[in-house]
Amino acid sequence: MITFSGNPLDRTAARRDDEAWLAERRANGRVLALHEGKPLMRGDELAWLDGAGNNALFLGMDGETAVFAVETDDARDGEFRELRAVALLLPADEAAIVAAAKSLFEWHARHRFCSNCGHATTVFSAGWKRVCPSCAAEHFPRVDPVVIMLPLRGDRCLLGRQFAWPKGRMAPLAGFVEPGESIEEACAREVQEEAGLSARHVTYHASQPWPFPSSLMFGLFVEVEGEGIPDGVELEEVRWLTRDEARSMLDGRHPDLLAPNRYAIGQVLLTHWVEQT
Ligand SMILES: [Zn+2]
């Protein structure tokens, strides 16, 4: 399972505008509390609340139970913790629910005003739409596509390190898809821009919802030609690794390299490649 995917809720999108149906379910609903993207925890477990107010966002159904989310600064007897810090402590299905709620709240926080006319907008559809009362434009939660790819040449893969990262931390290359690009074209542009590599063949592997704040990562392998030279703008360093070197990095045994974050799809790509013989 890829972290942040596998949300078990039935989103029940057809009921998002059914106020009578929602009202019945709010009273007995389970509520996820977040503050500035941080879930409310008690110890290492999510602190679910009972009963949803009218402003709670409807995330979907867990069997017969409706699940909602609220933005609040009331920590009660729990503690708001960074999602990055608890992503691997939570059961995978709960991490996916938190990720969906976090992305939704961050979209609301950044889209309070109409991008068409500038008027304040109003929440509709139990949190899945904002509507402008002035120009009637409808705004929907955004997902930004990102390509993340492991460049391969012969029996080696290439990893890069951004300037801001800790020394030794390496990961596959990544970048936002631009308007008018296919996934393959975005991948080819990014490996050329960041490492001077020419893409020859792109293979899709898997995707990951990435709630920082709301991306969808397309995980790819790309056969490349070229030496691999860091651009000096985004990447400070690139390195070609054999499977043995990558394996020791993933196992924490490499003398000077640190693997990608364990909850990131970069780790999934690297692990998949290492396990191929
Ligand atoms: Zn407007």
Short mmCIF file of C-alpha atoms and ligand atoms in Angstrom, two decimals:
data_model
loop_
_atom_site.label_atom_id
_atom_site.label_comp_id
_atom_site.label_asym_id
_atom_site.label_seq_id
_atom_site.Cartn_x
_atom_site.Cartn_y
_atom_site.Cartn_z
CA MET A 1 0.00 0.00 0.00
CA ILE A 2 1.29 3.45 -0.87
CA THR A 3 1.02 5.86 2.06
CA PHE A 4 -1.93 8.29 1.81
CA SER A 5 -3.71 6.08 -0.78
CA GLY A 6 -6.34 3.49 0.12
CA ASN A 7 -8.94 5.80 1.66
CA PRO A 8 -11.61 3.25 2.71
CA LEU A 9 -14.53 5.69 2.83
CA ASP A 10 -17.37 5.56 0.33
CA ARG A 11 -17.36 9.20 -0.71
CA THR A 12 -21.11 9.08 -1.43
CA ALA A 13 -20.74 12.14 -3.63
CA ALA A 14 -24.37 11.99 -4.74
CA ARG A 15 -25.46 12.99 -1.19
CA ARG A 16 -23.21 16.02 -0.79
CA ASP A 17 -26.02 18.39 -1.69
CA ASP A 18 -28.72 16.48 0.21
CA GLU A 19 -29.01 18.66 3.35
CA ALA A 20 -31.75 16.56 4.97
CA TRP A 21 -29.74 13.37 4.53
CA LEU A 22 -26.58 15.04 5.85
CA ALA A 23 -28.40 16.56 8.84
CA GLU A 24 -29.53 13.09 9.95
CA ARG A 25 -25.99 11.82 9.84
CA ARG A 26 -24.22 14.72 11.51
CA ALA A 27 -25.54 13.92 14.98
CA ASN A 28 -24.12 10.38 14.99
CA GLY A 29 -21.14 11.10 12.79
CA ARG A 30 -17.48 10.56 13.60
CA VAL A 31 -15.39 13.66 13.29
CA LEU A 32 -11.75 14.10 12.42
CA ALA A 33 -10.29 17.30 13.89
CA LEU A 34 -7.46 19.17 12.19
CA HIS A 35 -5.72 22.43 12.92
CA GLU A 36 -3.66 23.99 10.12
CA GLY A 37 -3.32 20.57 8.53
CA LYS A 38 -2.31 18.80 11.73
CA PRO A 39 -4.57 15.95 12.92
CA LEU A 40 -5.69 15.78 16.56
CA MET A 41 -3.98 12.83 18.23
CA ARG A 42 -4.10 11.16 21.62
CA GLY A 43 -0.80 9.44 22.03
CA ASP A 44 -0.10 7.75 18.71
CA GLU A 45 -3.77 7.39 17.75
CA LEU A 46 -6.22 9.68 16.01
CA ALA A 47 -8.57 11.42 18.47
CA TRP A 48 -11.96 10.98 16.77
CA LEU A 49 -14.74 13.24 18.05
CA ASP A 50 -18.45 12.42 18.16
CA GLY A 51 -21.13 14.50 16.46
CA ALA A 52 -20.58 16.96 13.63
CA GLY A 53 -21.60 20.61 13.46
CA ASN A 54 -23.16 22.20 10.39
CA ASN A 55 -19.82 23.44 9.12
CA ALA A 56 -18.12 20.03 9.16
CA LEU A 57 -16.93 18.72 5.81
CA PHE A 58 -18.41 15.38 4.77
CA LEU A 59 -15.67 12.90 3.91
CA GLY A 60 -17.82 9.84 3.24
CA MET A 61 -19.38 6.76 4.77
CA ASP A 62 -17.64 4.09 6.84
CA GLY A 63 -20.32 1.41 6.64
CA GLU A 64 -23.36 3.02 8.28
CA THR A 65 -21.32 5.77 9.96
CA ALA A 66 -20.80 9.14 8.34
CA VAL A 67 -17.31 10.59 8.68
CA PHE A 68 -16.73 14.34 8.83
CA ALA A 69 -13.80 16.69 9.36
CA VAL A 70 -13.54 20.03 11.14
CA GLU A 71 -10.89 22.73 11.34
CA THR A 72 -10.51 23.74 14.98
CA ASP A 73 -7.89 24.98 17.42
CA ASP A 74 -9.54 23.13 20.33
CA ALA A 75 -7.04 20.42 21.25
CA ARG A 76 -9.27 19.09 24.12
CA ASP A 77 -7.15 16.47 25.84
CA GLY A 78 -5.15 15.66 22.72
CA GLU A 79 -2.42 17.26 20.68
CA PHE A 80 -2.23 18.48 17.07
CA ARG A 81 0.71 16.80 15.37
CA GLU A 82 2.35 17.27 11.97
CA LEU A 83 1.09 14.73 9.43
CA ARG A 84 4.66 14.02 8.30
CA ALA A 85 5.50 12.97 11.86
CA VAL A 86 2.55 10.62 12.30
CA ALA A 87 2.01 9.33 8.73
CA LEU A 88 3.62 5.99 9.53
CA LEU A 89 2.22 5.73 13.07
CA LEU A 90 -1.38 5.77 11.83
CA PRO A 91 -3.07 2.75 10.24
CA ALA A 92 -2.81 3.19 6.46
CA ASP A 93 -6.55 3.74 6.02
CA GLU A 94 -6.60 6.53 8.62
CA ALA A 95 -3.52 8.20 7.12
CA ALA A 96 -5.38 8.29 3.80
CA ILE A 97 -8.48 9.85 5.39
CA VAL A 98 -6.37 12.50 7.14
CA ALA A 99 -4.56 13.25 3.87
CA ALA A 100 -7.84 13.81 2.03
CA ALA A 101 -9.16 16.11 4.77
CA LYS A 102 -5.89 18.05 4.99
CA SER A 103 -5.83 18.71 1.24
CA LEU A 104 -9.47 19.77 1.30
CA PHE A 105 -8.95 22.21 4.19
CA GLU A 106 -5.84 23.69 2.60
CA TRP A 107 -7.79 24.28 -0.59
CA HIS A 108 -10.52 26.10 1.39
CA ALA A 109 -7.91 28.21 3.20
CA ARG A 110 -6.43 29.36 -0.12
CA HIS A 111 -9.66 29.83 -2.06
CA ARG A 112 -11.79 32.04 0.16
CA PHE A 113 -12.11 34.57 -2.66
CA CYS A 114 -13.34 34.05 -6.20
CA SER A 115 -10.46 33.68 -8.65
CA ASN A 116 -12.74 35.09 -11.35
CA CYS A 117 -14.02 38.31 -9.74
CA GLY A 118 -12.44 38.57 -6.27
CA HIS A 119 -15.68 38.36 -4.25
CA ALA A 120 -15.79 36.22 -1.09
CA THR A 121 -17.05 32.71 -1.88
CA THR A 122 -19.40 30.36 0.01
CA VAL A 123 -18.94 26.68 0.85
CA PHE A 124 -21.35 24.25 -0.86
CA SER A 125 -21.72 20.49 -1.29
CA ALA A 126 -20.62 19.64 2.28
CA GLY A 127 -17.19 21.11 1.59
CA TRP A 128 -16.56 19.90 -1.97
CA LYS A 129 -17.37 23.14 -3.79
CA ARG A 130 -17.22 26.91 -3.33
CA VAL A 131 -19.58 29.20 -5.18
CA CYS A 132 -19.23 32.90 -5.85
CA PRO A 133 -22.45 34.79 -5.00
CA SER A 134 -21.38 37.69 -7.23
CA CYS A 135 -20.48 36.06 -10.56
CA ALA A 136 -21.86 32.54 -9.90
CA ALA A 137 -18.53 30.86 -10.70
CA GLU A 138 -18.15 27.42 -9.15
CA HIS A 139 -14.78 26.40 -7.73
CA PHE A 140 -13.75 22.80 -7.06
CA PRO A 141 -10.92 21.39 -4.91
CA ARG A 142 -7.66 21.40 -6.82
CA VAL A 143 -5.24 18.55 -7.31
CA ASP A 144 -1.86 19.45 -8.81
CA PRO A 145 -0.18 16.75 -10.94
CA VAL A 146 3.49 16.08 -10.26
CA VAL A 147 5.81 13.66 -12.04
CA ILE A 148 8.36 11.81 -9.92
CA MET A 149 10.76 9.60 -11.80
CA LEU A 150 13.70 7.33 -11.30
CA PRO A 151 16.14 7.79 -14.23
CA LEU A 152 17.73 4.49 -15.32
CA ARG A 153 20.77 3.88 -17.53
CA GLY A 154 22.11 0.37 -17.91
CA ASP A 155 22.30 -1.17 -14.44
CA ARG A 156 22.28 2.13 -12.55
CA CYS A 157 19.71 4.61 -11.35
CA LEU A 158 20.18 8.31 -10.71
CA LEU A 159 19.14 10.13 -7.55
CA GLY A 160 19.33 13.83 -6.82
CA ARG A 161 19.68 16.00 -3.76
CA GLN A 162 18.08 19.42 -3.46
CA PHE A 163 20.00 22.23 -1.79
CA ALA A 164 17.59 22.40 1.13
CA TRP A 165 17.84 18.72 2.02
CA PRO A 166 20.07 17.28 4.75
CA LYS A 167 23.49 16.12 3.61
CA GLY A 168 23.30 12.62 2.12
CA ARG A 169 19.52 12.61 1.54
CA MET A 170 18.85 11.51 -2.06
CA ALA A 171 15.62 10.89 -3.95
CA PRO A 172 14.22 10.43 -7.46
CA LEU A 173 13.71 13.63 -9.49
CA ALA A 174 10.35 15.40 -9.47
CA GLY A 175 8.48 18.40 -10.81
CA PHE A 176 5.05 19.87 -11.50
CA VAL A 177 3.32 19.06 -14.78
CA GLU A 178 2.88 22.31 -16.74
CA PRO A 179 -0.19 23.29 -18.79
CA GLY A 180 -0.17 21.59 -22.18
CA GLU A 181 2.10 18.72 -21.17
CA SER A 182 1.52 14.99 -21.06
CA ILE A 183 2.98 13.07 -18.13
CA GLU A 184 5.68 11.67 -20.44
CA GLU A 185 6.55 15.16 -21.72
CA ALA A 186 6.75 16.60 -18.21
CA CYS A 187 9.04 13.73 -17.21
CA ALA A 188 11.32 14.32 -20.21
CA ARG A 189 11.50 18.07 -19.55
CA GLU A 190 12.27 17.65 -15.86
CA VAL A 191 15.11 15.14 -16.30
CA GLN A 192 16.60 17.42 -18.97
CA GLU A 193 16.25 20.59 -16.87
CA GLU A 194 17.43 19.16 -13.56
CA ALA A 195 20.12 16.71 -14.64
CA GLY A 196 20.80 17.22 -18.37
CA LEU A 197 19.43 13.79 -19.24
CA SER A 198 17.61 12.80 -22.45
CA ALA A 199 14.53 10.67 -21.82
CA ARG A 200 14.18 7.64 -24.12
CA HIS A 201 11.32 5.62 -22.62
CA VAL A 202 8.89 6.42 -19.79
CA THR A 203 7.05 3.75 -17.81
CA TYR A 204 4.25 4.48 -15.34
CA HIS A 205 4.48 2.57 -12.06
CA ALA A 206 2.04 3.90 -9.44
CA SER A 207 0.57 7.12 -8.07
CA GLN A 208 0.28 8.75 -4.65
CA PRO A 209 -1.98 11.46 -3.27
CA TRP A 210 0.44 13.90 -1.63
CA PRO A 211 -1.23 16.18 0.93
CA PHE A 212 1.48 18.90 1.06
CA PRO A 213 -0.74 20.62 0.17
CA SER A 214 -2.62 18.76 -2.58
CA SER A 215 -0.63 17.02 -5.30
CA LEU A 216 -1.01 13.77 -7.15
CA MET A 217 2.38 12.15 -7.68
CA PHE A 218 2.77 10.08 -10.86
CA GLY A 219 5.57 7.62 -10.12
CA LEU A 220 7.61 6.76 -13.24
CA PHE A 221 10.70 4.99 -14.44
CA VAL A 222 12.55 6.67 -17.30
CA GLU A 223 15.29 5.17 -19.45
CA VAL A 224 17.75 7.99 -20.14
CA GLU A 225 20.91 8.89 -22.01
CA GLY A 226 23.50 11.35 -20.76
CA GLU A 227 25.95 11.75 -17.94
CA GLY A 228 23.70 13.43 -15.37
CA ILE A 229 24.83 16.88 -14.28
CA PRO A 230 22.98 18.75 -11.50
CA ASP A 231 21.46 22.04 -12.66
CA GLY A 232 22.87 23.93 -9.66
CA VAL A 233 19.48 25.63 -9.24
CA GLU A 234 17.22 22.97 -7.81
CA LEU A 235 19.70 20.11 -7.49
CA GLU A 236 23.03 20.46 -5.76
CA GLU A 237 24.12 16.91 -6.42
CA VAL A 238 23.20 13.84 -8.46
CA ARG A 239 24.56 10.36 -8.09
CA TRP A 240 24.39 7.12 -10.10
CA LEU A 241 23.80 4.11 -7.90
CA THR A 242 24.07 0.39 -8.55
CA ARG A 243 21.38 -1.87 -7.14
CA ASP A 244 23.71 -2.91 -4.33
CA GLU A 245 24.38 0.72 -3.41
CA ALA A 246 20.68 1.56 -3.53
CA ARG A 247 19.87 -1.49 -1.42
CA SER A 248 22.35 -0.53 1.28
CA MET A 249 20.92 3.00 1.25
CA LEU A 250 17.38 1.66 1.70
CA ASP A 251 18.57 -0.61 4.50
CA GLY A 252 20.29 2.28 6.27
CA ARG A 253 23.71 0.71 5.79
CA HIS A 254 25.18 3.10 3.22
CA PRO A 255 28.15 5.05 4.64
CA ASP A 256 27.04 8.48 3.39
CA LEU A 257 23.62 8.31 1.69
CA LEU A 258 20.15 8.53 3.25
CA ALA A 259 17.09 7.00 1.53
CA PRO A 260 13.98 9.01 0.56
CA ASN A 261 11.31 9.45 3.25
CA ARG A 262 9.68 6.11 3.98
CA TYR A 263 6.17 7.42 3.31
CA ALA A 264 7.09 8.97 -0.07
CA ILE A 265 6.57 7.26 -3.43
CA GLY A 266 10.25 7.90 -4.24
CA GLN A 267 11.03 5.13 -1.78
CA VAL A 268 8.51 2.86 -3.53
CA LEU A 269 10.12 3.44 -6.93
CA LEU A 270 13.60 2.83 -5.63
CA THR A 271 12.57 -0.33 -3.76
CA HIS A 272 10.78 -1.72 -6.82
CA TRP A 273 13.86 -1.16 -9.00
CA VAL A 274 16.21 -2.68 -6.43
CA GLU A 275 14.06 -5.81 -6.18
CA GLN A 276 14.20 -6.41 -9.94
CA THR A 277 17.05 -8.66 -10.95
ZN ZN B 1 -16.88 35.58 -8.67
#
